[in-house]
mmCIF file of C-alpha atoms and ligand atoms in Angstrom:
data_model
loop_
_atom_site.group_PDB
_atom_site.id
_atom_site.type_symbol
_atom_site.label_atom_id
_atom_site.label_comp_id
_atom_site.label_asym_id
_atom_site.label_seq_id
_atom_site.Cartn_x
_atom_site.Cartn_y
_atom_site.Cartn_z
ATOM 1 C CA MET A 28 116.686 107.427 124.651
ATOM 2 C CA ALA A 29 113.668 109.873 125.883
ATOM 3 C CA ASP A 30 112.979 112.636 122.938
ATOM 4 C CA LYS A 31 112.848 115.968 124.111
ATOM 5 C CA VAL A 32 110.780 117.255 126.460
ATOM 6 C CA CYS A 33 108.090 119.870 125.003
ATOM 7 C CA SER A 34 108.483 123.235 126.127
ATOM 8 C CA PHE A 35 104.800 124.576 125.485
ATOM 9 C CA CYS A 36 103.560 121.806 127.680
ATOM 10 C CA GLN A 37 106.699 120.330 129.761
ATOM 11 C CA GLY A 38 105.585 116.768 127.815
ATOM 12 C CA THR A 39 101.719 116.477 129.864
ATOM 13 C CA GLY A 40 100.147 117.212 126.324
ATOM 14 C CA TRP A 41 97.828 119.726 127.415
ATOM 15 C CA VAL A 42 98.295 123.745 127.534
ATOM 16 C CA LEU A 43 96.133 126.470 129.181
ATOM 17 C CA GLU A 44 94.761 128.932 127.185
ATOM 18 C CA ASP A 45 93.332 132.083 128.305
ATOM 19 C CA SER A 46 89.881 132.116 126.775
ATOM 20 C CA GLY A 47 88.552 135.147 128.694
ATOM 21 C CA ARG A 48 87.379 135.060 132.427
ATOM 22 C CA ARG A 49 88.936 131.661 133.101
ATOM 23 C CA ALA A 50 91.694 129.173 131.473
ATOM 24 C CA VAL A 51 91.004 126.005 129.585
ATOM 25 C CA ALA A 52 92.975 123.199 128.544
ATOM 26 C CA LYS A 53 93.746 122.389 125.052
ATOM 27 C CA ARG A 54 95.538 119.522 123.506
ATOM 28 C CA CYS A 55 99.162 120.676 122.564
ATOM 29 C CA GLN A 56 100.636 120.615 119.254
ATOM 30 C CA CYS A 57 103.340 118.398 120.271
ATOM 31 C CA TYR A 58 100.501 115.993 120.619
ATOM 32 C CA SER A 59 99.429 115.337 117.160
ATOM 33 C CA GLU A 60 102.625 115.500 116.296
ATOM 34 C CA GLN A 61 103.580 112.935 118.714
ATOM 35 C CA GLN A 62 100.604 110.892 117.310
ATOM 36 C CA ASN A 63 101.783 110.972 113.725
ATOM 37 C CA LYS A 64 104.528 109.569 114.736
ATOM 38 C CA VAL A 65 103.032 106.723 116.561
ATOM 39 C CA LEU A 66 100.506 106.142 113.617
ATOM 40 C CA PHE A 67 103.662 106.379 111.155
ATOM 41 C CA GLU A 68 105.875 103.744 113.343
ATOM 42 C CA GLN A 69 102.287 100.878 113.577
ATOM 43 C CA ALA A 70 101.620 101.729 109.703
ATOM 44 C CA ASN A 71 104.638 98.709 109.140
ATOM 45 C CA ILE A 72 106.133 100.338 106.191
ATOM 46 C CA PRO A 73 109.299 98.376 105.064
ATOM 47 C CA LYS A 74 112.459 101.063 104.979
ATOM 48 C CA ARG A 75 113.008 101.263 101.566
ATOM 49 C CA TYR A 76 109.730 103.348 101.130
ATOM 50 C CA ARG A 77 109.924 105.312 103.978
ATOM 51 C CA ASP A 78 110.764 108.223 102.255
ATOM 52 C CA CYS A 79 107.974 108.157 99.394
ATOM 53 C CA THR A 80 106.043 111.028 99.138
ATOM 54 C CA LEU A 81 103.354 112.862 96.863
ATOM 55 C CA LYS A 82 106.592 115.092 96.090
ATOM 56 C CA ASN A 83 109.112 112.833 95.075
ATOM 57 C CA PHE A 84 107.005 110.611 92.745
ATOM 58 C CA GLU A 85 108.197 111.622 89.321
ATOM 59 C CA ILE A 86 106.259 111.599 86.386
ATOM 60 C CA HIS A 87 107.819 110.266 83.386
ATOM 61 C CA ASN A 88 104.322 109.797 81.121
ATOM 62 C CA PRO A 89 100.492 110.591 81.209
ATOM 63 C CA SER A 90 99.960 107.458 83.663
ATOM 64 C CA HIS A 91 101.470 108.370 85.850
ATOM 65 C CA ARG A 92 100.206 112.215 85.984
ATOM 66 C CA ASP A 93 97.181 110.736 85.837
ATOM 67 C CA ALA A 94 97.744 107.989 89.149
ATOM 68 C CA LEU A 95 99.292 110.872 91.069
ATOM 69 C CA LYS A 96 96.104 113.297 90.527
ATOM 70 C CA ILE A 97 93.671 110.025 91.786
ATOM 71 C CA SER A 98 96.156 109.835 94.424
ATOM 72 C CA LYS A 99 95.399 113.161 95.611
ATOM 73 C CA GLN A 100 92.062 113.137 95.073
ATOM 74 C CA PHE A 101 91.742 109.574 96.934
ATOM 75 C CA ILE A 102 93.396 111.471 100.207
ATOM 76 C CA LYS A 103 91.092 114.686 100.423
ATOM 77 C CA ASN A 104 88.297 112.516 99.892
ATOM 78 C CA TYR A 105 88.969 110.520 102.844
ATOM 79 C CA PRO A 106 86.930 109.349 104.596
ATOM 80 C CA ILE A 107 83.985 110.438 102.524
ATOM 81 C CA GLN A 108 85.601 108.350 99.835
ATOM 82 C CA ASP A 109 83.689 104.901 99.147
ATOM 83 C CA VAL A 110 86.171 102.603 96.891
ATOM 84 C CA GLY A 111 90.016 102.219 97.570
ATOM 85 C CA LEU A 112 92.371 101.597 94.737
ATOM 86 C CA LEU A 113 94.816 99.072 92.577
ATOM 87 C CA PHE A 114 97.567 100.165 91.037
ATOM 88 C CA ILE A 115 98.521 97.794 88.212
ATOM 89 C CA GLY A 116 101.538 98.041 86.456
ATOM 90 C CA PRO A 117 105.064 96.518 85.587
ATOM 91 C CA CYS A 118 107.989 96.440 87.910
ATOM 92 C CA GLY A 119 109.302 99.871 88.586
ATOM 93 C CA VAL A 120 106.180 102.168 87.797
ATOM 94 C CA GLY A 121 105.777 103.593 91.568
ATOM 95 C CA LYS A 122 103.038 101.639 92.380
ATOM 96 C CA THR A 123 104.062 101.263 96.124
ATOM 97 C CA HIS A 124 105.561 104.431 96.100
ATOM 98 C CA LEU A 125 102.447 105.686 95.760
ATOM 99 C CA ALA A 126 100.496 103.950 98.351
ATOM 100 C CA VAL A 127 102.912 104.255 100.406
ATOM 101 C CA ALA A 128 102.545 108.718 99.800
ATOM 102 C CA ILE A 129 98.934 108.067 100.037
ATOM 103 C CA CYS A 130 99.455 106.326 103.929
ATOM 104 C CA ARG A 131 101.636 109.130 104.851
ATOM 105 C CA GLU A 132 99.550 111.910 103.656
ATOM 106 C CA LEU A 133 96.165 110.237 105.586
ATOM 107 C CA ILE A 134 98.739 110.024 108.844
ATOM 108 C CA GLU A 135 100.155 113.371 108.876
ATOM 109 C CA ASN A 136 97.105 115.449 107.699
ATOM 110 C CA LYS A 137 94.028 113.409 108.984
ATOM 111 C CA ASN A 138 95.436 111.294 111.901
ATOM 112 C CA VAL A 139 93.832 107.667 109.601
ATOM 113 C CA PRO A 140 95.625 104.842 111.231
ATOM 114 C CA CYS A 141 97.217 103.073 107.933
ATOM 115 C CA PHE A 142 98.520 99.514 107.617
ATOM 116 C CA PHE A 143 100.818 98.443 105.017
ATOM 117 C CA TYR A 144 101.336 94.609 104.008
ATOM 118 C CA ASP A 145 103.300 92.526 101.528
ATOM 119 C CA PHE A 146 101.333 90.259 100.397
ATOM 120 C CA ARG A 147 103.677 87.168 100.331
ATOM 121 C CA GLU A 148 104.769 88.339 104.107
ATOM 122 C CA LEU A 149 101.055 88.443 105.038
ATOM 123 C CA ILE A 150 100.711 84.439 103.551
ATOM 124 C CA LYS A 151 104.105 83.594 105.376
ATOM 125 C CA GLU A 152 103.310 85.144 108.480
ATOM 126 C CA ILE A 153 99.866 83.530 108.713
ATOM 127 C CA ARG A 154 101.730 80.170 107.580
ATOM 128 C CA ASN A 155 103.856 80.523 110.678
ATOM 129 C CA THR A 156 100.953 81.187 113.079
ATOM 130 C CA TYR A 157 99.842 76.956 112.173
ATOM 131 C CA THR A 158 103.226 75.876 113.231
ATOM 132 C CA PRO A 159 103.501 74.621 116.914
ATOM 133 C CA ASP A 160 106.368 77.067 118.073
ATOM 134 C CA SER A 161 104.267 79.891 116.804
ATOM 135 C CA LEU A 162 104.516 82.873 118.886
ATOM 136 C CA LEU A 163 101.369 84.284 117.613
ATOM 137 C CA SER A 164 97.866 83.181 116.627
ATOM 138 C CA GLU A 165 96.531 83.977 113.467
ATOM 139 C CA SER A 166 93.840 86.353 115.370
ATOM 140 C CA GLU A 167 96.807 88.154 116.394
ATOM 141 C CA VAL A 168 98.746 88.623 112.744
ATOM 142 C CA LEU A 169 95.118 89.173 111.287
ATOM 143 C CA THR A 170 94.113 91.688 113.905
ATOM 144 C CA PRO A 171 96.064 95.370 112.458
ATOM 145 C CA ILE A 172 94.967 93.547 108.941
ATOM 146 C CA PHE A 173 91.307 93.681 109.793
ATOM 147 C CA GLN A 174 91.215 96.876 111.703
ATOM 148 C CA GLY A 175 93.521 99.648 109.975
ATOM 149 C CA GLU A 176 90.971 102.218 108.881
ATOM 150 C CA VAL A 177 93.519 102.081 105.609
ATOM 151 C CA LEU A 178 95.034 99.043 104.376
ATOM 152 C CA VAL A 179 97.825 99.006 101.824
ATOM 153 C CA LEU A 180 98.306 95.190 100.504
ATOM 154 C CA ASP A 181 101.594 95.258 98.290
ATOM 155 C CA GLU A 182 102.246 92.870 95.429
ATOM 156 C CA LEU A 183 98.784 91.199 95.326
ATOM 157 C CA GLY A 184 99.391 88.229 93.279
ATOM 158 C CA ALA A 185 103.127 87.787 93.832
ATOM 159 C CA LYS A 186 102.671 84.148 95.219
ATOM 160 C CA ARG A 187 100.873 81.761 93.126
ATOM 161 C CA THR A 188 97.226 80.722 94.444
ATOM 162 C CA SER A 189 96.169 77.658 96.326
ATOM 163 C CA ALA A 190 93.114 76.870 96.937
ATOM 164 C CA TRP A 191 93.760 77.657 100.840
ATOM 165 C CA ILE A 192 95.751 80.965 99.923
ATOM 166 C CA GLU A 193 92.536 82.394 97.971
ATOM 167 C CA GLU A 194 90.319 81.711 100.698
ATOM 168 C CA MET A 195 92.303 83.017 102.946
ATOM 169 C CA ILE A 196 92.809 86.804 100.729
ATOM 170 C CA PHE A 197 88.912 86.533 100.105
ATOM 171 C CA TYR A 198 88.058 86.006 103.827
ATOM 172 C CA ILE A 199 90.513 89.103 104.564
ATOM 173 C CA ILE A 200 89.243 91.072 102.045
ATOM 174 C CA ASN A 201 85.805 90.431 102.132
ATOM 175 C CA GLN A 202 85.572 91.311 105.997
ATOM 176 C CA ARG A 203 87.490 95.080 104.870
ATOM 177 C CA TYR A 204 84.876 95.397 102.290
ATOM 178 C CA ASN A 205 81.777 94.019 104.174
ATOM 179 C CA HIS A 206 83.017 96.767 106.948
ATOM 180 C CA LYS A 207 83.761 99.799 104.698
ATOM 181 C CA LYS A 208 87.422 100.338 105.525
ATOM 182 C CA LEU A 209 89.368 101.430 102.318
ATOM 183 C CA THR A 210 92.436 99.019 100.822
ATOM 184 C CA ILE A 211 94.886 99.872 98.037
ATOM 185 C CA PHE A 212 96.296 97.011 96.467
ATOM 186 C CA THR A 213 99.997 97.248 93.876
ATOM 187 C CA SER A 214 99.688 94.383 91.803
ATOM 188 C CA ASN A 215 102.186 93.483 88.816
ATOM 189 C CA TYR A 216 99.838 91.575 86.818
ATOM 190 C CA LEU A 217 98.489 92.739 83.918
ATOM 191 C CA ASP A 218 94.312 91.947 84.281
ATOM 192 C CA LYS A 219 93.970 90.229 80.641
ATOM 193 C CA GLU A 220 90.163 90.424 80.796
ATOM 194 C CA GLU A 221 90.933 94.281 80.397
ATOM 195 C CA GLU A 222 91.370 95.300 76.496
ATOM 196 C CA GLU A 223 94.438 94.601 74.939
ATOM 197 C CA ASP A 224 96.519 97.806 75.049
ATOM 198 C CA LYS A 225 100.042 98.878 73.918
ATOM 199 C CA ARG A 226 101.365 98.362 77.423
ATOM 200 C CA ASP A 227 100.919 94.601 76.991
ATOM 201 C CA SER A 228 104.646 94.395 75.439
ATOM 202 C CA PHE A 229 105.761 95.293 78.749
ATOM 203 C CA TYR A 230 104.689 92.463 80.706
ATOM 204 C CA LYS A 231 106.519 89.600 80.232
ATOM 205 C CA LYS A 232 105.096 87.169 77.510
ATOM 206 C CA GLY A 233 103.468 84.050 78.311
ATOM 207 C CA GLU A 234 103.056 85.501 82.542
ATOM 208 C CA ASP A 235 100.674 85.022 84.580
ATOM 209 C CA SER A 236 97.671 87.289 84.360
ATOM 210 C CA LEU A 237 95.804 88.849 87.665
ATOM 211 C CA VAL A 238 93.053 86.183 87.666
ATOM 212 C CA ASP A 239 95.449 83.793 87.348
ATOM 213 C CA ARG A 240 96.992 84.718 90.254
ATOM 214 C CA ILE A 241 94.215 85.605 92.531
ATOM 215 C CA GLY A 242 91.112 83.773 91.042
ATOM 216 C CA VAL A 243 88.248 84.995 89.270
ATOM 217 C CA ARG A 244 85.961 85.556 92.563
ATOM 218 C CA LEU A 245 88.219 87.650 94.366
ATOM 219 C CA ARG A 246 88.850 89.671 91.107
ATOM 220 C CA SER A 247 85.921 90.373 90.358
ATOM 221 C CA ARG A 248 85.502 91.095 94.085
ATOM 222 C CA LEU A 249 88.624 93.853 93.503
ATOM 223 C CA TYR A 250 86.293 95.663 90.767
ATOM 224 C CA GLU A 251 83.629 96.378 93.387
ATOM 225 C CA MET A 252 85.828 98.350 95.966
ATOM 226 C CA CYS A 253 88.346 99.359 93.990
ATOM 227 C CA LYS A 254 89.216 101.981 91.420
ATOM 228 C CA ILE A 255 91.325 100.374 88.941
ATOM 229 C CA VAL A 256 94.530 102.522 88.179
ATOM 230 C CA ASP A 257 96.918 101.333 85.493
ATOM 231 C CA ILE A 258 100.405 102.755 85.309
ATOM 232 C CA GLY A 259 102.332 102.232 82.784
ATOM 233 C CA GLY A 260 105.700 102.659 81.045
ATOM 234 C CA ASP A 261 109.005 101.155 80.993
ATOM 235 C CA ASP A 262 110.688 100.807 84.382
ATOM 236 C CA TYR A 263 112.279 104.096 85.319
ATOM 237 C CA ARG A 264 114.576 103.323 87.548
ATOM 238 C CA LYS A 265 116.025 101.141 84.559
ATOM 239 C CA ILE A 266 116.121 104.108 82.004
ATOM 240 C CA ALA A 267 117.866 106.281 84.443
ATOM 241 C CA LYS A 268 120.658 103.424 85.036
ATOM 242 C CA GLN A 269 120.816 102.852 81.200
ATOM 243 C CA ALA A 270 120.408 107.036 80.500
ATOM 244 C CA SER A 271 123.699 107.293 82.949
ATOM 245 C CA TYR A 272 125.900 104.677 80.545
ATOM 246 C CA ARG A 273 127.805 106.933 77.558
ATOM 247 C CA PHE A 274 128.556 105.371 74.904
HETATM 248 ZN ZN1 ZN B 29 103.495 119.910 124.224
#
């Protein structure tokens, strides 16, 4: 279905403005709205996260407040911002929510092409290109990953590493790093070499750490290219659900 034609420019994207002696063509307001819509569609944000904004991010503890503040600063600084973000924390604390909200703000306010990928999906899609009947080539899958001004790589480490995965992910991330493109990562895996803290109890005992999942080399690259944002606290979706059960 076609969109309603803009009444200011009749769909041309240009309006004439009187600048005294003669009329000057200017971009109509609908043009950037249309551009933003296209950018948002191209950003590949999963349906369940599409409504995530900075405004509807819930604050339940000081680490949520800090994470929100850092996210706002990141948006404000862009494009001068020179490091990406790595949101680390257990499931359900809002890491992906913030990553998506940052993309939305960058698209709407700064027309920045952003691109969202779930780590496991990415691995799967790259693998699929190796099958003989694949419709896409590896480079077709990787182009938006390399070219997106801001890339969100969600659930980093959610798939066990193999030498192949480690190599591929390092290659992707390193390419972005070399081209000074910002990447926002989220991960459920506690970074164990950091000082142990109370939040440790929220992670399952005996579970892998980030370094077990992605390897030492990639972890150290992440530290060079990202600010680490720890988000602690229990799963607030669970807390809300539990609080609604009355006994
Ligand atoms: Zn218009």
